[in-house]
Short mmCIF file of C-alpha atoms in Angstrom, two decimals:
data_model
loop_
_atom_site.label_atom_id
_atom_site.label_comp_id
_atom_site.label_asym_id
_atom_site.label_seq_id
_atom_site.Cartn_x
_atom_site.Cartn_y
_atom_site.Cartn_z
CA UNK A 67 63.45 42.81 -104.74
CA UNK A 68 60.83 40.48 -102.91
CA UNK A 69 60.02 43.55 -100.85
CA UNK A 70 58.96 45.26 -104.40
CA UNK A 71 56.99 42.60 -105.39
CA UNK A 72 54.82 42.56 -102.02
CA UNK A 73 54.09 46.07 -102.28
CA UNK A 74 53.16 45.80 -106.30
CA UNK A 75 49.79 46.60 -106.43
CA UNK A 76 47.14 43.54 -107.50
CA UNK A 77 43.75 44.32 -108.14
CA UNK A 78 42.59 46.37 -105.37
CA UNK A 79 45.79 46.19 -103.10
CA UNK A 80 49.13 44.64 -102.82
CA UNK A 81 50.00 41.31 -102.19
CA UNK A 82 50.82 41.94 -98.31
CA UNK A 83 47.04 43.45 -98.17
CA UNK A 84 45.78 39.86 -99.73
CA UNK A 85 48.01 38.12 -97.64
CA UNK A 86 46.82 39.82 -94.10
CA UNK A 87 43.36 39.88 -95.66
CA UNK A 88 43.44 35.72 -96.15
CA UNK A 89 45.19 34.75 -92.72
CA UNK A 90 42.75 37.20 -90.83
CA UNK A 91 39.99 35.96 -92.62
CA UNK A 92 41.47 31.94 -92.07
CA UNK A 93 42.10 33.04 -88.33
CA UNK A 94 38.51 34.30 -87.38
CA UNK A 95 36.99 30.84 -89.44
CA UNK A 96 39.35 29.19 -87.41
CA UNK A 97 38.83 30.36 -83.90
CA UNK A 98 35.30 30.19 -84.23
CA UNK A 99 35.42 26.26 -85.44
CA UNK A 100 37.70 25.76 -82.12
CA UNK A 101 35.63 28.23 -80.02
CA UNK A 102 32.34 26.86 -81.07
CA UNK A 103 32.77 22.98 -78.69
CA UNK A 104 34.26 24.94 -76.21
CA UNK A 105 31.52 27.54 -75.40
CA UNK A 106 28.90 24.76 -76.51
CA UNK A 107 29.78 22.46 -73.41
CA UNK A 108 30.22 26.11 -70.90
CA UNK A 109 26.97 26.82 -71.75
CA UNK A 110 25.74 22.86 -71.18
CA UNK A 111 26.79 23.36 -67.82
CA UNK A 112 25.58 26.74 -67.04
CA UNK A 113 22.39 25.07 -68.19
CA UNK A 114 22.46 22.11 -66.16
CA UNK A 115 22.94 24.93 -63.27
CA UNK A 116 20.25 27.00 -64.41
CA UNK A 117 16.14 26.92 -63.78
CA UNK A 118 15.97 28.86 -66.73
CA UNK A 119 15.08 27.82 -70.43
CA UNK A 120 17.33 30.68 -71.74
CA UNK A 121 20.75 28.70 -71.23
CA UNK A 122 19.16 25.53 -73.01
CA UNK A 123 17.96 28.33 -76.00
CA UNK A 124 21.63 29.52 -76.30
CA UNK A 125 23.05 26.34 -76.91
CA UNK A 126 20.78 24.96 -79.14
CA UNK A 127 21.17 28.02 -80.93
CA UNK A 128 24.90 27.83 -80.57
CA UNK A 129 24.28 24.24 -82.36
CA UNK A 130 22.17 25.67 -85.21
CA UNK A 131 25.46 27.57 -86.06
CA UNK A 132 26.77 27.05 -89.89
CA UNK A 133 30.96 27.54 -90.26
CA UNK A 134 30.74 27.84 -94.15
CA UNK A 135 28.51 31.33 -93.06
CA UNK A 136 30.79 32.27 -90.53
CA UNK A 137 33.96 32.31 -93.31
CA UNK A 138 31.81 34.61 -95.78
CA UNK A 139 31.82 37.06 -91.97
CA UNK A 140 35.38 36.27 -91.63
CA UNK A 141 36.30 37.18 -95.23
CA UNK A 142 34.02 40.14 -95.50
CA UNK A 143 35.67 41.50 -92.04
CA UNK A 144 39.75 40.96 -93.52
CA UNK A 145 38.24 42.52 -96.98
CA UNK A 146 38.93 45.81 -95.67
CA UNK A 147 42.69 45.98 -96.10
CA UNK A 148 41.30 46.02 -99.73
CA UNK A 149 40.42 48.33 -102.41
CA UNK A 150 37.90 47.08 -104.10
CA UNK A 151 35.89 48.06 -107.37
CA UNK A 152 32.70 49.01 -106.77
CA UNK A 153 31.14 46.20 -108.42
CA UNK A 154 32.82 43.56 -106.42
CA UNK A 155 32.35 45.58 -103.18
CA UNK A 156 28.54 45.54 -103.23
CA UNK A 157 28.49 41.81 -104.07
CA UNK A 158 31.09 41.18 -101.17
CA UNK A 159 28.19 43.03 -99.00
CA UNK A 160 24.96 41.54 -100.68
CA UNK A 161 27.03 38.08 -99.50
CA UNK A 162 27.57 39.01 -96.22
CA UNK A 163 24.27 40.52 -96.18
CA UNK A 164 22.83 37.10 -97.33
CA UNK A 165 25.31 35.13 -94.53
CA UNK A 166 24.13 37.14 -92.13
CA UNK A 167 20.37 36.81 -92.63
CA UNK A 168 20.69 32.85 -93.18
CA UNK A 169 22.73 32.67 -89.85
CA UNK A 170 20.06 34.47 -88.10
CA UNK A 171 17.36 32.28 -89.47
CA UNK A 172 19.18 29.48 -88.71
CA UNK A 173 19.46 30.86 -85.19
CA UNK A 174 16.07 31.92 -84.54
CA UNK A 175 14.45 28.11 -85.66
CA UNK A 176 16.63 26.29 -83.40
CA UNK A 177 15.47 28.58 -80.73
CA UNK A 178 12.18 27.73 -81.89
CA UNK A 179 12.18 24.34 -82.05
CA UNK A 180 13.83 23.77 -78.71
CA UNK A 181 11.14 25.91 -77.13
CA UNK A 182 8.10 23.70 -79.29
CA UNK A 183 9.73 20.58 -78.48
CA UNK A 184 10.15 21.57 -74.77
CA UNK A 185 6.57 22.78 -74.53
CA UNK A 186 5.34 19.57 -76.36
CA UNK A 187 6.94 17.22 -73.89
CA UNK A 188 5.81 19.42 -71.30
CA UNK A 189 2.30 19.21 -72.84
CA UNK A 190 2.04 15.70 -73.38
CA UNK A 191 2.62 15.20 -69.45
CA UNK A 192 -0.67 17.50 -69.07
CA UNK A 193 -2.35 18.37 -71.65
CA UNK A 194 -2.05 16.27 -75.12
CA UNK A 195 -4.49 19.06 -76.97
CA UNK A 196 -2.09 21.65 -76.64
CA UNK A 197 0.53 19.27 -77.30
CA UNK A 198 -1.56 18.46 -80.75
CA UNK A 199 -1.66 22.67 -81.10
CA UNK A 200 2.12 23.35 -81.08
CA UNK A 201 2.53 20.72 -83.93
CA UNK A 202 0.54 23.40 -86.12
CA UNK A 203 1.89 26.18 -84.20
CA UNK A 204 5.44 25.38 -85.27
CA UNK A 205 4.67 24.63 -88.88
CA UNK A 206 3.24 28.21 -89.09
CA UNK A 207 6.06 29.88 -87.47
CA UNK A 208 9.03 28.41 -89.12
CA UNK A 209 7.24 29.46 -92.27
CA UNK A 210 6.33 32.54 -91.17
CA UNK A 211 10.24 32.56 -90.14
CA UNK A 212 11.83 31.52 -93.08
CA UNK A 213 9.19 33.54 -95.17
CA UNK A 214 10.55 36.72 -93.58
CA UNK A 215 14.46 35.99 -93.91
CA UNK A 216 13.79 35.22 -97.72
CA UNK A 217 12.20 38.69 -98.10
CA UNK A 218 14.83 40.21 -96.56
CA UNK A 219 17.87 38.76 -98.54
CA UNK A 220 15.80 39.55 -101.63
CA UNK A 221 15.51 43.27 -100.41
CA UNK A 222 19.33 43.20 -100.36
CA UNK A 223 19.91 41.68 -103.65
CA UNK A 224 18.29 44.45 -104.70
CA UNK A 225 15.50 42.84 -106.32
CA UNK A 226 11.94 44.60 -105.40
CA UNK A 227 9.87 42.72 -103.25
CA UNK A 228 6.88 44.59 -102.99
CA UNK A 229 6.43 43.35 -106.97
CA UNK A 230 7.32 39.84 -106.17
CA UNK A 231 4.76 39.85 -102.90
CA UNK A 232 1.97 41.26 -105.63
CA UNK A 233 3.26 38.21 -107.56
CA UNK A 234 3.23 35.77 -105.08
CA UNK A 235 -0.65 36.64 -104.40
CA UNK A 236 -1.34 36.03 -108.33
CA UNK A 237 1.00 32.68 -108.72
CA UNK A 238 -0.58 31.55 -104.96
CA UNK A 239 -3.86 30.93 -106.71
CA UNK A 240 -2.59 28.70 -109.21
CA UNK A 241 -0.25 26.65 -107.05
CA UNK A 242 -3.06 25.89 -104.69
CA UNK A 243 -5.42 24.92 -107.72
CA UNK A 244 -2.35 22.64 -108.24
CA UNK A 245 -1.97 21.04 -104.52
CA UNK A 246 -5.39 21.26 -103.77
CA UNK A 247 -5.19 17.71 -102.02
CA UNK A 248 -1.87 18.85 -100.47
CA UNK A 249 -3.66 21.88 -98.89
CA UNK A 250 -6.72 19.64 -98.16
CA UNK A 251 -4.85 18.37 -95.74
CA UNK A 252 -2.78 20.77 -94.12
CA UNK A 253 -6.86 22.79 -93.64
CA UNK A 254 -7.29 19.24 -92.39
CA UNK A 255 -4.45 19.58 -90.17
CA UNK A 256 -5.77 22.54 -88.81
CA UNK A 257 -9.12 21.66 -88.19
CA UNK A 258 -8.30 18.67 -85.91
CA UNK A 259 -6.09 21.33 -83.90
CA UNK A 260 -8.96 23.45 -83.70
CA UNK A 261 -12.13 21.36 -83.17
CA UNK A 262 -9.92 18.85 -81.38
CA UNK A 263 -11.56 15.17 -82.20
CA UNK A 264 -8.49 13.60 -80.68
CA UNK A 265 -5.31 14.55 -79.66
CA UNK A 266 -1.85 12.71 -79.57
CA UNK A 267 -2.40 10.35 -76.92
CA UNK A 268 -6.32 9.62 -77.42
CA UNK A 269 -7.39 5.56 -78.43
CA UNK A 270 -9.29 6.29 -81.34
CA UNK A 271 -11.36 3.54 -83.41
CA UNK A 272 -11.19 4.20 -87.31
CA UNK A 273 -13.39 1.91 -89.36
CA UNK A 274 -11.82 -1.62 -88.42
CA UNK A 275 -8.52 0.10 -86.99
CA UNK A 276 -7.67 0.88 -83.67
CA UNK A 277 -4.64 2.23 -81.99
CA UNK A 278 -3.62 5.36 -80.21
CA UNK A 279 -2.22 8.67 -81.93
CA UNK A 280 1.50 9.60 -81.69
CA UNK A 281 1.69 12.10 -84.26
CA UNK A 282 -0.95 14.53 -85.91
CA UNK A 283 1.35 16.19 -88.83
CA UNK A 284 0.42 18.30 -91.89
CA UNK A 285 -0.86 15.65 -93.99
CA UNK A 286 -1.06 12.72 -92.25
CA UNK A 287 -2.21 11.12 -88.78
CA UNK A 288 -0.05 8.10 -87.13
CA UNK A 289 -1.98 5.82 -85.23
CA UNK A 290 -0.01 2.98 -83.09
CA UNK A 291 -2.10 -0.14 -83.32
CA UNK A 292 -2.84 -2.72 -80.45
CA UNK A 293 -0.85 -4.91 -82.29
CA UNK A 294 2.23 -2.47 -82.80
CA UNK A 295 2.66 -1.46 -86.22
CA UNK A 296 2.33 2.43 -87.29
CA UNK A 297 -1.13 3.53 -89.33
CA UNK A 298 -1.10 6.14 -91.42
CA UNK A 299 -3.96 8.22 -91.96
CA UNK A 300 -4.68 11.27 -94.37
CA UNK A 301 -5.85 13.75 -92.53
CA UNK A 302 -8.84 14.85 -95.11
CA UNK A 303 -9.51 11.39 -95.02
CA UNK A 304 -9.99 10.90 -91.73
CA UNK A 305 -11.92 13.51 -90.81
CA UNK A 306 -14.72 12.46 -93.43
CA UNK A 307 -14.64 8.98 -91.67
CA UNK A 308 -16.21 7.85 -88.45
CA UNK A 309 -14.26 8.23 -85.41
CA UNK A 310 -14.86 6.90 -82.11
CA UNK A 311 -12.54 8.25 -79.43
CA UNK A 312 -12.07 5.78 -76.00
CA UNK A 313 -9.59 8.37 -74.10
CA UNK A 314 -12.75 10.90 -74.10
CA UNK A 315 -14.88 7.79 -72.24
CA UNK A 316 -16.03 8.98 -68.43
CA UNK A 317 -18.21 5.79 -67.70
CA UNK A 318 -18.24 2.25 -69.39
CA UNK A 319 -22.08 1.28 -69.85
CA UNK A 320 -21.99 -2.92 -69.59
CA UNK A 321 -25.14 -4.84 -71.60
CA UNK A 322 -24.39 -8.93 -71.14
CA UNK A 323 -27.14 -11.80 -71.64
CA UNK A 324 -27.11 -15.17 -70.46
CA UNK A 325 -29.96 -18.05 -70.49
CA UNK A 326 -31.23 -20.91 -68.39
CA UNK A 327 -33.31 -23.70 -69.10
CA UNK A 328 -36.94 -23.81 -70.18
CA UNK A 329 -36.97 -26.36 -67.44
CA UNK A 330 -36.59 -23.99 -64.31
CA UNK A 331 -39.77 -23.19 -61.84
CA UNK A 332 -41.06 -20.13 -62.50
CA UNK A 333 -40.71 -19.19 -58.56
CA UNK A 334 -36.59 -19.39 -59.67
CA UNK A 335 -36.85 -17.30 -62.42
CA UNK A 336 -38.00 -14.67 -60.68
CA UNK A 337 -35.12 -14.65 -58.08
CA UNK A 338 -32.86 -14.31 -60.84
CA UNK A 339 -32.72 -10.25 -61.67
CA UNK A 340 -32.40 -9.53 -57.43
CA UNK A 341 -29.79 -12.50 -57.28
CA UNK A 342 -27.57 -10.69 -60.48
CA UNK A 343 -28.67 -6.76 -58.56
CA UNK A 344 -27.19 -8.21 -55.29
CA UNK A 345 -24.06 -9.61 -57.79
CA UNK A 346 -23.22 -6.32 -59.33
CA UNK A 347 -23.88 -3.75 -56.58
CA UNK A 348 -21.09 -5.82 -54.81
CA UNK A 349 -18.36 -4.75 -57.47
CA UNK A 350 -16.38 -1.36 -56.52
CA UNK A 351 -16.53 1.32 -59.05
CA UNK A 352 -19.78 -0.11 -60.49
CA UNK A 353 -23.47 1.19 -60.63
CA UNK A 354 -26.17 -1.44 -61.38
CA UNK A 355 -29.12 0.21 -63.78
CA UNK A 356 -30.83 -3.21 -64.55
CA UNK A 357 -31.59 -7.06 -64.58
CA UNK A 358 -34.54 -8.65 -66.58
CA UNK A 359 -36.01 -11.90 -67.83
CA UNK A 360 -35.65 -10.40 -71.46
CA UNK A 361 -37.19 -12.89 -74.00
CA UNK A 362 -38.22 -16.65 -74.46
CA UNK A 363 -35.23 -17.44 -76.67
CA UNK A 364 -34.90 -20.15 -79.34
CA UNK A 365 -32.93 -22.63 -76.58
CA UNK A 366 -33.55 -21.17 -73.11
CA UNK A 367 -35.00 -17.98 -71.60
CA UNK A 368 -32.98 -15.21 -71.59
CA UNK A 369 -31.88 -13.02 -68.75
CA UNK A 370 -30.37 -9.23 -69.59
CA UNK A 371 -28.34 -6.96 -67.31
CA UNK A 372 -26.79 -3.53 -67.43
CA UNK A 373 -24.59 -1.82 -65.12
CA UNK A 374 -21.90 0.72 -65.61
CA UNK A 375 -18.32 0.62 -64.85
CA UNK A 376 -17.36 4.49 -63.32
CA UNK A 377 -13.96 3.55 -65.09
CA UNK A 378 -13.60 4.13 -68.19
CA UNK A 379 -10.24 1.56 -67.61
CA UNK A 380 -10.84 -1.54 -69.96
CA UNK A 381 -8.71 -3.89 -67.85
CA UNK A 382 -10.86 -2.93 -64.86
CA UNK A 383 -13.82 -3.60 -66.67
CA UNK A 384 -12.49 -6.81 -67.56
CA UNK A 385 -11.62 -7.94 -64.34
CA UNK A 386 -15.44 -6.86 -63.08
CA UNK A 387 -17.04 -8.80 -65.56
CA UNK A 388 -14.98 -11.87 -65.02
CA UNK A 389 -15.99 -11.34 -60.77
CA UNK A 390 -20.08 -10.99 -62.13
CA UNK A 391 -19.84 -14.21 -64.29
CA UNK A 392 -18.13 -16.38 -61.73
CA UNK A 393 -20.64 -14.97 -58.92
CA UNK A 394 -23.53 -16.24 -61.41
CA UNK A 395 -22.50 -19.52 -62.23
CA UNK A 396 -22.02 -20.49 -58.54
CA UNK A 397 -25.43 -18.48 -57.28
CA UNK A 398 -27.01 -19.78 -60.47
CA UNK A 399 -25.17 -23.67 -59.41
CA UNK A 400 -26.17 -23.53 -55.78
CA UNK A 401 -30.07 -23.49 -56.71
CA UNK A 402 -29.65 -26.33 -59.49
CA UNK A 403 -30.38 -23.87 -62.21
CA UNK A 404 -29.26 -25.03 -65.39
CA UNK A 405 -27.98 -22.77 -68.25
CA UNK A 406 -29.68 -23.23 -71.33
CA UNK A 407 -27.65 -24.96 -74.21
CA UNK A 408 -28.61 -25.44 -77.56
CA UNK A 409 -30.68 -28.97 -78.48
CA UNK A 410 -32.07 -31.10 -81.07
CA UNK A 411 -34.82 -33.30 -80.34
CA UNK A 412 -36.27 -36.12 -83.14
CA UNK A 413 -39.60 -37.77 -82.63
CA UNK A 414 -40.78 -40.58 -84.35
CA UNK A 415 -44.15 -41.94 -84.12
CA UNK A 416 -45.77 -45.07 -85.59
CA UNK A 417 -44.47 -49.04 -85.38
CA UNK A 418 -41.32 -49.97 -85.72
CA UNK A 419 -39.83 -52.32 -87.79
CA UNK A 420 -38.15 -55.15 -85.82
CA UNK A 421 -36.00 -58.12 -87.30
CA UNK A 422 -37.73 -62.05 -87.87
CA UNK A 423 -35.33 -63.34 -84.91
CA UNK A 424 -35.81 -60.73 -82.33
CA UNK A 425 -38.49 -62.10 -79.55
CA UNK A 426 -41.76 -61.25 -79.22
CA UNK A 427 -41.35 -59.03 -75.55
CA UNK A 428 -39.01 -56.49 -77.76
CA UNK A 429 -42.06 -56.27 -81.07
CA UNK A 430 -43.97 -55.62 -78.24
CA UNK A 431 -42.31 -52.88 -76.55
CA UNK A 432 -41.42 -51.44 -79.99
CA UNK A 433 -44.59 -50.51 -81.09
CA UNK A 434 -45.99 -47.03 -81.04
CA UNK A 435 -42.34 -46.23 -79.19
CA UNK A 436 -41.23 -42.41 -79.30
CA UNK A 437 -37.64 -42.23 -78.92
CA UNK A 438 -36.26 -38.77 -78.30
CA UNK A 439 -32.18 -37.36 -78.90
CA UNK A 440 -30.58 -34.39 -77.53
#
């Protein structure tokens, strides 16, 4: 009797055919769940062995692996101890048409990304512009990608895509009308990749912020600040904006000012700009251009050097102009030459007004006194 009932047919077999159809299909789900660790950490090693990139590929592809797809292969493979209608048959094909497609997508942009991301890091080490490129370069091809793997499970869902890519060229016009900012800054995105202003890696000065890039994305630009926090930028926006960019610097050109006092001999004043020249030219990495008296200022007379740092380091520069300033005060000290400070100085002219009780020596002295502050 139970022998009868497995062989009684049930909508396209019996129900021994769905029986060996379910455990085959829960077998192949199942090995591949277990199988999936186990040639995951094979192929880490192999990798580890290996000079190649190909191994590394393969297991990040092996990663990018989806189970739930795998069962729609598994049940589509244990289907065939069934007789189907028609009707079900073709949608047990579009779906394993669809799995298939999705798994290969999925497949193909982990491949991708672990080949961008080891380029990038590779890039960075060498050469942050075509580290900035593969930012845009990705963007385009996972699209691109994705954009192809959506065609073709449309194509098998039988729907006509040559109509739906006339479409898309009709409906694209009025969805960029409607994220014409959005796209304003991807074209932004794309232009900094292109022209190349900066690059991740570059100190850039933006207005009254400062900091260096560590990411150029689709819309946005993020700037790490001297003091540590994260700027964001739009990228349309900055591009419209001034932009000074440090990292592109070959030579630092140095312009400092000091004064002495209106006191100093004129025979001293003119040692001055060969005294700073001998200063300077004794700094490494440093070419003197010039020393002059510049000006009669308001409180002293003013000397003005330049020079140039061959460094475009800021520390170094630093530590050069702390050497020049010390060198000055003690040349500028060893021939009592006095820097100029700012002073007041109050005359008064006429007699002055002296108490009954003082004596007659200080009325004296008092009169037509000039008394002077500073």
């Amino acid at each position: 009797m139970n022998l009868q009932l497995l062989e009684t047919p049930v909508y396209g077999g019996t129900p021994r055919d769905w029986l060996i159809t379910l455990g085959l299909s829960v077998a192949i789900a199942l090995v591949m769940y277990l199988a999936k660790p186990i040639l995951a950490r094979r192929l880490v090693a192999q990798a580890q062995r290996s000079r190649t990139q190909l191994d590394d590929a393969m297991v990040a592809a092996l990663q990018a692996t989806r189970l739930w797809l795998v069962s729609i292969f598994a049940l589509s493979l244990g289907s065939h101890y069934l007789t189907l209608p028609d009707r079900h048959n073709d949608l047990l094909k579009a779906a394993t048409a669809v799995a298939f497609f999705l798994q290969l997508g999925f497949w193909a942009g982990a491949a991708l990304n672990f080949w961008l991301g080891r380029s990038r890091a590779r890039a960075m080490a060498s050469n942050a512009s075509a580290a900035t490129s593969l930012s845009a370069i990705g963007f385009i091809a996972q699209l691109v990608l994705w954009t192809v793997i959506l065609l073709l499970v449309l194509d098998n869902l039988g729907i006509n895509i040559t109509a739906l890519v006339a479409g898309l060229g009709i409906g694209g016009v009025a969805v960029a009308l409607a994220v014409q900012n959005i796209l304003g800054d991807l074209f932004a995105s794309l232009s900094i990749v292109v022209d190349k202003p900066f690059v991740i890696g570059d100190f850039i000065i933006v207005d009254n912020y400062m900091g260096t890039v560590e990411n150029v994305g689709l819309k946005t630009t993020r700037i790490r600040s001297l003091d540590g926090e994260q700027i964001v930028f739009s990228n349309s926006d900055l591009l419209k904006t001034r932009l000074r960019n440090y990292k592109r610097m070959v030579e630092r050109r140095v312009l400092f000012s000091f004064g002495v006092a209106y006191e100093t001999p004129p025979d001293l004043l003119e040692q001055i700009p060969a005294t700073i020249r001998k200063i300077v030219e004794a700094q490494s990495r440093v070419r003197f251009e010039r020393a002059h008296f510049q000006k009669f200022g308001e409180y002293s007379l003013v000397f003005e050097t330049v020079y140039w740092v061959t460094d475009p380091d800021y520390n170094l520069f630093m530590d050069i102009q702390q050497a020049v300033n010390l060198a000055i005060m003690r040349a500028l000290k060893s021939e009592r030459i006095v820097f100029g400070m700012p002073r007041q100085s109050l005359q008064l002219e006429g007699p002055l007004r002296l108490d009954a009780g003082e004596p007659e020596a200080a009325r004296s002295a008092g009169n037509g006194a000039k008394a002077g502050a500073h």
